Tab-separated table of C-alpha atoms and ligand atoms in Angstrom:
chain	number	residue	atom	x	y	z
A	14	MET	CA	-48.513	-75.526	34.974
A	15	ARG	CA	-52.049	-76.369	36.548
A	16	GLU	CA	-54.441	-73.556	38.228
A	17	VAL	CA	-57.981	-74.315	39.458
A	18	LEU	CA	-60.473	-71.670	39.149
A	19	ALA	CA	-63.664	-72.044	40.738
A	20	PHE	CA	-66.926	-70.223	40.409
A	21	ALA	CA	-70.555	-69.717	41.440
A	22	ASN	CA	-71.959	-71.184	38.534
A	23	ASP	CA	-71.606	-71.845	34.810
A	24	ASP	CA	-71.793	-68.167	33.462
A	25	ASP	CA	-69.330	-67.011	35.356
A	26	VAL	CA	-66.816	-69.977	34.059
A	27	ALA	CA	-68.331	-68.295	30.651
A	28	ASP	CA	-67.546	-65.401	31.736
A	29	ALA	CA	-63.970	-66.124	32.802
A	30	ALA	CA	-63.053	-68.343	29.607
A	31	ALA	CA	-64.073	-65.659	27.678
A	32	PHE	CA	-61.876	-63.051	29.211
A	33	LEU	CA	-58.782	-65.916	29.039
A	34	PHE	CA	-59.621	-65.901	25.425
A	35	VAL	CA	-59.403	-62.271	25.078
A	36	ASN	CA	-56.077	-61.683	26.786
A	37	LEU	CA	-54.411	-65.085	25.238
A	38	ALA	CA	-55.829	-63.495	21.849
A	39	ALA	CA	-53.936	-59.971	22.567
A	40	GLN	CA	-50.398	-61.481	23.621
A	41	ALA	CA	-50.171	-63.598	20.971
A	42	VAL	CA	-50.708	-61.504	18.385
A	43	ARG	CA	-48.364	-58.729	20.016
A	44	GLU	CA	-45.616	-61.254	20.320
A	45	ARG	CA	-45.912	-63.424	17.375
A	46	GLY	CA	-48.228	-61.877	14.787
A	47	ALA	CA	-50.803	-64.811	14.878
A	48	PHE	CA	-53.479	-66.108	17.508
A	49	TYR	CA	-53.762	-70.186	17.393
A	50	VAL	CA	-56.741	-71.400	18.859
A	51	ALA	CA	-58.920	-74.641	19.078
A	52	LEU	CA	-61.963	-74.522	19.487
A	53	ALA	CA	-63.570	-77.599	22.077
A	54	GLY	CA	-66.710	-79.432	21.769
A	55	GLY	CA	-69.887	-80.558	23.401
A	56	LYS	CA	-72.270	-78.026	24.931
A	57	THR	CA	-69.793	-76.327	28.109
A	58	PRO	CA	-68.311	-73.903	26.047
A	59	LEU	CA	-70.912	-72.254	24.272
A	60	SER	CA	-72.109	-69.699	26.472
A	61	CYS	CA	-68.158	-68.965	26.244
A	62	TYR	CA	-68.430	-68.411	22.888
A	63	ARG	CA	-71.406	-66.744	22.687
A	64	LEU	CA	-70.218	-64.217	25.169
A	65	ILE	CA	-67.095	-63.844	22.509
A	66	SER	CA	-68.879	-63.131	19.938
A	67	ALA	CA	-70.363	-59.896	21.526
A	68	PRO	CA	-68.995	-56.461	20.140
A	69	LEU	CA	-67.558	-55.206	23.205
A	70	ILE	CA	-65.691	-58.439	23.265
A	71	SER	CA	-65.053	-59.652	19.522
A	72	SER	CA	-63.985	-56.218	18.784
A	73	ARG	CA	-60.888	-56.547	20.818
A	74	VAL	CA	-59.355	-59.522	19.190
A	75	ASP	CA	-57.459	-59.245	15.881
A	76	TRP	CA	-59.844	-61.854	13.856
A	77	GLU	CA	-58.026	-61.072	10.409
A	78	LYS	CA	-54.483	-62.941	12.336
A	79	THR	CA	-56.900	-65.395	14.551
A	80	GLN	CA	-56.429	-69.155	13.395
A	81	VAL	CA	-59.432	-71.422	14.622
A	82	PHE	CA	-59.277	-74.992	14.777
A	83	PHE	CA	-61.180	-77.772	16.508
A	84	GLY	CA	-59.923	-79.861	19.220
A	85	ASP	CA	-62.019	-82.483	17.971
A	86	GLU	CA	-64.996	-83.339	15.611
A	87	ARG	CA	-67.958	-85.716	15.115
A	88	CYS	CA	-67.888	-87.867	12.023
A	89	VAL	CA	-70.701	-86.507	10.660
A	90	PRO	CA	-71.763	-84.639	7.486
A	91	GLU	CA	-71.064	-80.874	7.880
A	92	GLY	CA	-74.550	-79.185	9.165
A	93	HIS	CA	-75.162	-82.595	10.987
A	94	PRO	CA	-76.457	-81.723	14.372
A	95	ASP	CA	-74.061	-83.267	16.278
A	96	ARG	CA	-71.269	-81.158	14.594
A	97	ASN	CA	-69.227	-79.360	17.047
A	98	ASP	CA	-67.958	-76.639	14.378
A	99	ASP	CA	-71.739	-76.177	13.232
A	100	ALA	CA	-72.816	-75.429	16.531
A	101	ALA	CA	-69.522	-72.821	17.073
A	102	ALA	CA	-70.285	-70.990	14.371
A	103	ALA	CA	-73.814	-70.680	15.178
A	104	ALA	CA	-72.278	-69.144	18.725
A	105	LEU	CA	-69.563	-67.529	17.141
A	106	LEU	CA	-68.023	-67.614	14.048
A	107	ASN	CA	-71.244	-66.625	12.509
A	108	ARG	CA	-71.385	-63.977	14.148
A	109	ILE	CA	-67.983	-61.983	14.097
A	110	SER	CA	-65.870	-60.741	10.887
A	111	ILE	CA	-63.396	-63.299	10.611
A	112	PRO	CA	-61.946	-64.317	7.090
A	113	GLY	CA	-63.132	-67.739	5.848
A	114	LYS	CA	-59.526	-68.957	5.281
A	115	ASN	CA	-58.891	-68.812	9.009
A	116	ILE	CA	-61.297	-70.915	10.057
A	117	HIS	CA	-60.212	-75.068	10.047
A	118	ARG	CA	-62.999	-76.985	9.778
A	119	VAL	CA	-62.232	-80.979	9.988
A	120	PRO	CA	-62.792	-82.909	7.001
A	121	ALA	CA	-64.244	-85.596	9.403
A	122	THR	CA	-66.446	-87.223	6.974
A	123	GLU	CA	-63.435	-88.196	4.914
A	124	ARG	CA	-61.458	-91.528	5.918
A	125	ASP	CA	-58.224	-90.031	5.832
A	126	GLY	CA	-59.501	-86.688	7.211
A	127	ALA	CA	-57.278	-87.084	10.542
A	128	GLU	CA	-54.221	-86.956	8.606
A	129	ARG	CA	-55.347	-84.843	6.276
A	130	TYR	CA	-56.175	-82.143	9.378
A	131	GLU	CA	-53.235	-83.120	10.720
A	132	SER	CA	-51.578	-81.707	7.508
A	133	GLU	CA	-53.361	-78.582	7.624
A	134	VAL	CA	-52.666	-77.824	11.363
A	135	ARG	CA	-48.851	-78.307	10.389
A	136	GLY	CA	-48.911	-76.791	7.255
A	137	ALA	CA	-50.768	-73.466	9.190
A	138	PHE	CA	-48.236	-73.238	11.720
A	139	SER	CA	-45.187	-73.502	9.789
A	140	ILE	CA	-46.734	-70.648	7.929
A	141	PHE	CA	-46.748	-68.139	10.819
A	142	SER	CA	-45.723	-69.190	13.883
A	143	PRO	CA	-42.215	-71.518	15.374
A	144	SER	CA	-42.742	-74.574	16.067
A	145	SER	CA	-42.799	-76.187	19.815
A	146	ASP	CA	-38.843	-77.764	20.089
A	147	LYS	CA	-39.831	-81.413	19.350
A	148	GLY	CA	-41.548	-79.616	16.127
A	149	VAL	CA	-45.079	-79.833	17.516
A	150	PRO	CA	-47.238	-76.868	16.165
A	151	ARG	CA	-48.096	-74.842	19.770
A	152	PHE	CA	-51.182	-73.741	19.658
A	153	ASP	CA	-52.117	-70.494	21.570
A	154	LEU	CA	-55.086	-72.157	23.248
A	155	VAL	CA	-56.570	-75.144	23.656
A	156	PHE	CA	-59.865	-75.406	25.003
A	157	LEU	CA	-61.261	-78.819	26.203
A	158	GLY	CA	-64.441	-79.791	27.278
A	159	MET	CA	-65.087	-82.742	29.520
A	160	GLY	CA	-67.373	-85.473	30.101
A	161	ALA	CA	-68.259	-87.477	33.358
A	162	ASP	CA	-66.241	-90.134	32.398
A	163	GLY	CA	-63.039	-87.999	32.342
A	164	HIS	CA	-62.811	-88.017	28.809
A	165	THR	CA	-61.690	-84.575	27.094
A	166	ALA	CA	-61.743	-83.975	23.138
A	167	SER	CA	-62.388	-87.401	21.752
A	168	LEU	CA	-60.146	-88.978	24.111
A	169	PHE	CA	-62.090	-91.718	26.578
A	170	PRO	CA	-60.643	-94.006	29.241
A	171	GLY	CA	-59.025	-97.136	28.010
A	172	ARG	CA	-58.558	-96.200	24.894
A	173	ALA	CA	-55.394	-96.797	22.439
A	174	SER	CA	-55.895	-93.308	21.120
A	175	LEU	CA	-54.923	-92.351	24.845
A	176	ASP	CA	-51.530	-93.448	24.581
A	177	GLU	CA	-50.927	-91.854	20.866
A	178	ALA	CA	-47.532	-90.620	21.184
A	179	GLN	CA	-46.271	-89.963	17.381
A	180	ARG	CA	-49.466	-88.278	15.478
A	181	LEU	CA	-50.945	-85.383	16.271
A	182	VAL	CA	-54.706	-85.820	14.874
A	183	LEU	CA	-56.177	-89.356	14.596
A	184	ARG	CA	-59.412	-90.602	13.655
A	185	VAL	CA	-61.052	-92.812	16.588
A	186	ASP	CA	-64.293	-94.936	15.598
A	187	ASP	CA	-64.957	-96.652	19.305
A	188	ALA	CA	-66.031	-93.772	21.477
A	189	PRO	CA	-68.562	-94.715	24.035
A	190	LYS	CA	-70.575	-90.844	24.015
A	191	PRO	CA	-71.860	-91.009	20.284
A	192	PRO	CA	-71.330	-90.969	17.424
A	193	PRO	CA	-68.611	-93.252	17.729
A	194	SER	CA	-66.612	-92.180	14.581
A	195	ARG	CA	-64.751	-88.999	15.779
A	196	VAL	CA	-61.377	-86.982	14.776
A	197	THR	CA	-59.437	-85.639	17.478
A	198	PHE	CA	-56.301	-83.787	18.894
A	199	THR	CA	-54.046	-86.150	20.633
A	200	LEU	CA	-52.237	-85.685	23.982
A	201	PRO	CA	-48.975	-84.483	22.123
A	202	LEU	CA	-50.718	-81.662	20.151
A	203	VAL	CA	-52.820	-80.772	23.145
A	204	ASN	CA	-49.913	-80.729	25.888
A	205	ALA	CA	-47.824	-78.974	23.371
A	206	ALA	CA	-50.139	-75.705	23.715
A	207	ARG	CA	-48.847	-72.612	25.462
A	208	HIS	CA	-52.241	-72.651	27.032
A	209	VAL	CA	-54.949	-75.356	27.865
A	210	ALA	CA	-58.686	-74.115	29.701
A	211	LEU	CA	-60.127	-77.352	30.343
A	212	LEU	CA	-64.213	-76.179	31.384
A	213	VAL	CA	-65.872	-78.275	33.516
A	214	THR	CA	-69.853	-77.266	34.624
A	215	GLY	CA	-72.076	-79.654	36.496
A	216	LYS	CA	-72.238	-81.637	39.431
A	217	GLU	CA	-72.405	-85.087	37.238
A	218	LYS	CA	-68.927	-84.198	36.350
A	219	ALA	CA	-67.527	-83.778	39.957
A	220	ALA	CA	-66.022	-87.313	40.557
A	221	ALA	CA	-64.241	-87.356	37.804
A	222	LEU	CA	-63.021	-83.421	38.384
A	223	SER	CA	-61.562	-84.909	41.894
A	224	ARG	CA	-59.791	-87.924	40.362
A	225	VAL	CA	-58.329	-85.447	37.898
A	226	LEU	CA	-57.209	-83.117	40.240
A	227	LEU	CA	-55.645	-86.073	42.130
A	228	GLU	CA	-53.967	-86.848	38.721
A	229	ASP	CA	-55.559	-90.014	38.172
A	230	ALA	CA	-54.389	-90.885	35.119
A	231	ALA	CA	-56.658	-93.387	34.123
A	232	LEU	CA	-58.852	-90.061	32.900
A	233	PRO	CA	-57.745	-88.838	29.916
A	234	ALA	CA	-57.923	-85.342	31.328
A	235	ALA	CA	-56.121	-85.864	33.849
A	236	ARG	CA	-52.865	-86.342	31.230
A	237	VAL	CA	-53.388	-82.859	29.940
A	238	ARG	CA	-50.519	-81.481	31.298
A	239	PRO	CA	-48.886	-78.892	28.966
A	240	THR	CA	-45.032	-79.497	28.370
A	241	SER	CA	-44.287	-76.041	29.029
A	242	GLY	CA	-47.260	-74.248	29.140
A	243	THR	CA	-50.326	-73.796	31.596
A	244	LEU	CA	-53.586	-75.667	32.129
A	245	THR	CA	-56.153	-73.697	33.242
A	246	ILE	CA	-59.372	-75.893	35.113
A	247	LEU	CA	-62.082	-73.431	34.860
A	248	ALA	CA	-64.923	-75.135	37.174
A	249	ASP	CA	-68.360	-74.365	38.347
A	250	ALA	CA	-69.329	-75.064	42.088
A	251	ALA	CA	-71.292	-78.015	41.117
A	252	ALA	CA	-68.001	-79.659	39.520
A	253	VAL	CA	-65.877	-78.361	42.318
A	254	SER	CA	-68.451	-79.855	44.899
A	255	VAL	CA	-67.337	-83.369	45.509
A	256	SER	CA	-63.280	-82.225	44.521
A	257	LYS	CA	-62.844	-80.266	47.662
A	258	ALA	CA	-63.383	-83.345	49.797
A	259	ALA	CA	-60.428	-85.046	47.395
A	260	SER	CA	-57.906	-82.429	47.714
B	28	LIG	C1	-67.284	-83.663	21.592
B	28	LIG	C2	-66.179	-82.966	23.041
B	28	LIG	C3	-66.183	-83.464	24.093
B	28	LIG	C4	-66.944	-82.820	25.219
B	28	LIG	C5	-67.365	-83.767	26.312
B	28	LIG	C6	-67.861	-82.339	27.532
B	28	LIG	O1	-67.117	-83.864	21.027
B	28	LIG	O2	-68.200	-84.826	22.321
B	28	LIG	O3	-65.130	-82.334	22.705
B	28	LIG	O4	-64.920	-83.951	24.435
B	28	LIG	O5	-66.309	-81.923	25.342
B	28	LIG	O6	-68.076	-84.525	26.304
B	28	LIG	O7	-69.210	-82.184	27.000
B	28	LIG	P1	-70.207	-81.327	27.693
B	28	LIG	O8	-69.985	-80.000	27.457
B	28	LIG	O9	-71.777	-81.292	26.039
B	28	LIG	O10	-70.777	-81.641	28.686
């Protein structure tokens, strides 16, 4: 199922995304005893992460039972300004009381980092949560952003990684958005999720969003179609502007 939610501005997108996070966390813990979430990289989700870190909101999440992963990571050392996990730590993870063992950083500078991260994802799920029927771990929530070219996570248009059907995590070395080397969830892992939230703000993304809404499969973000889950696209007015004409 897909729903498209349009908001007046990026702050309202952040509010709604934070609300979704808290609700899905409570539901997952209630129903399955754990909440598995994959955070998105880039700048768009950071204001949402900061909102979640506010005590009034963060106190509603059972962080002991929350497992945090990263949908993609740049292959640069921890502490490098390009690291997605460090940005999420500054905005959220360092501001809440979550056990360190519940934060699963990508070993992105290791040559076999993708294989190791895939094993870590599979291993974490085998302890607590039933995988989906195809044996693929089902995240309760995967946050994603989108680039102006329609890329999402580190899946870029025209790249072989977009058609990966078996592996759950891949290393790519041909990303057009620097840095070129990254570790990324693949579509099989993303589309196994119970809920995917795609956050899109800014007029520079309007053209790509209109193509996503028209399901133009050339765009990676248009290939995000949870098999038996829900995709929620949260967009601000600037990103939806062109899309109205297209839908
Ligand atoms: C990355 C991100 C990437 C990001 C988009 C949007 O590591 O680069 O995962 O997919 O979500 O490029 O980035 P902004 O939110 O900064 O526009």
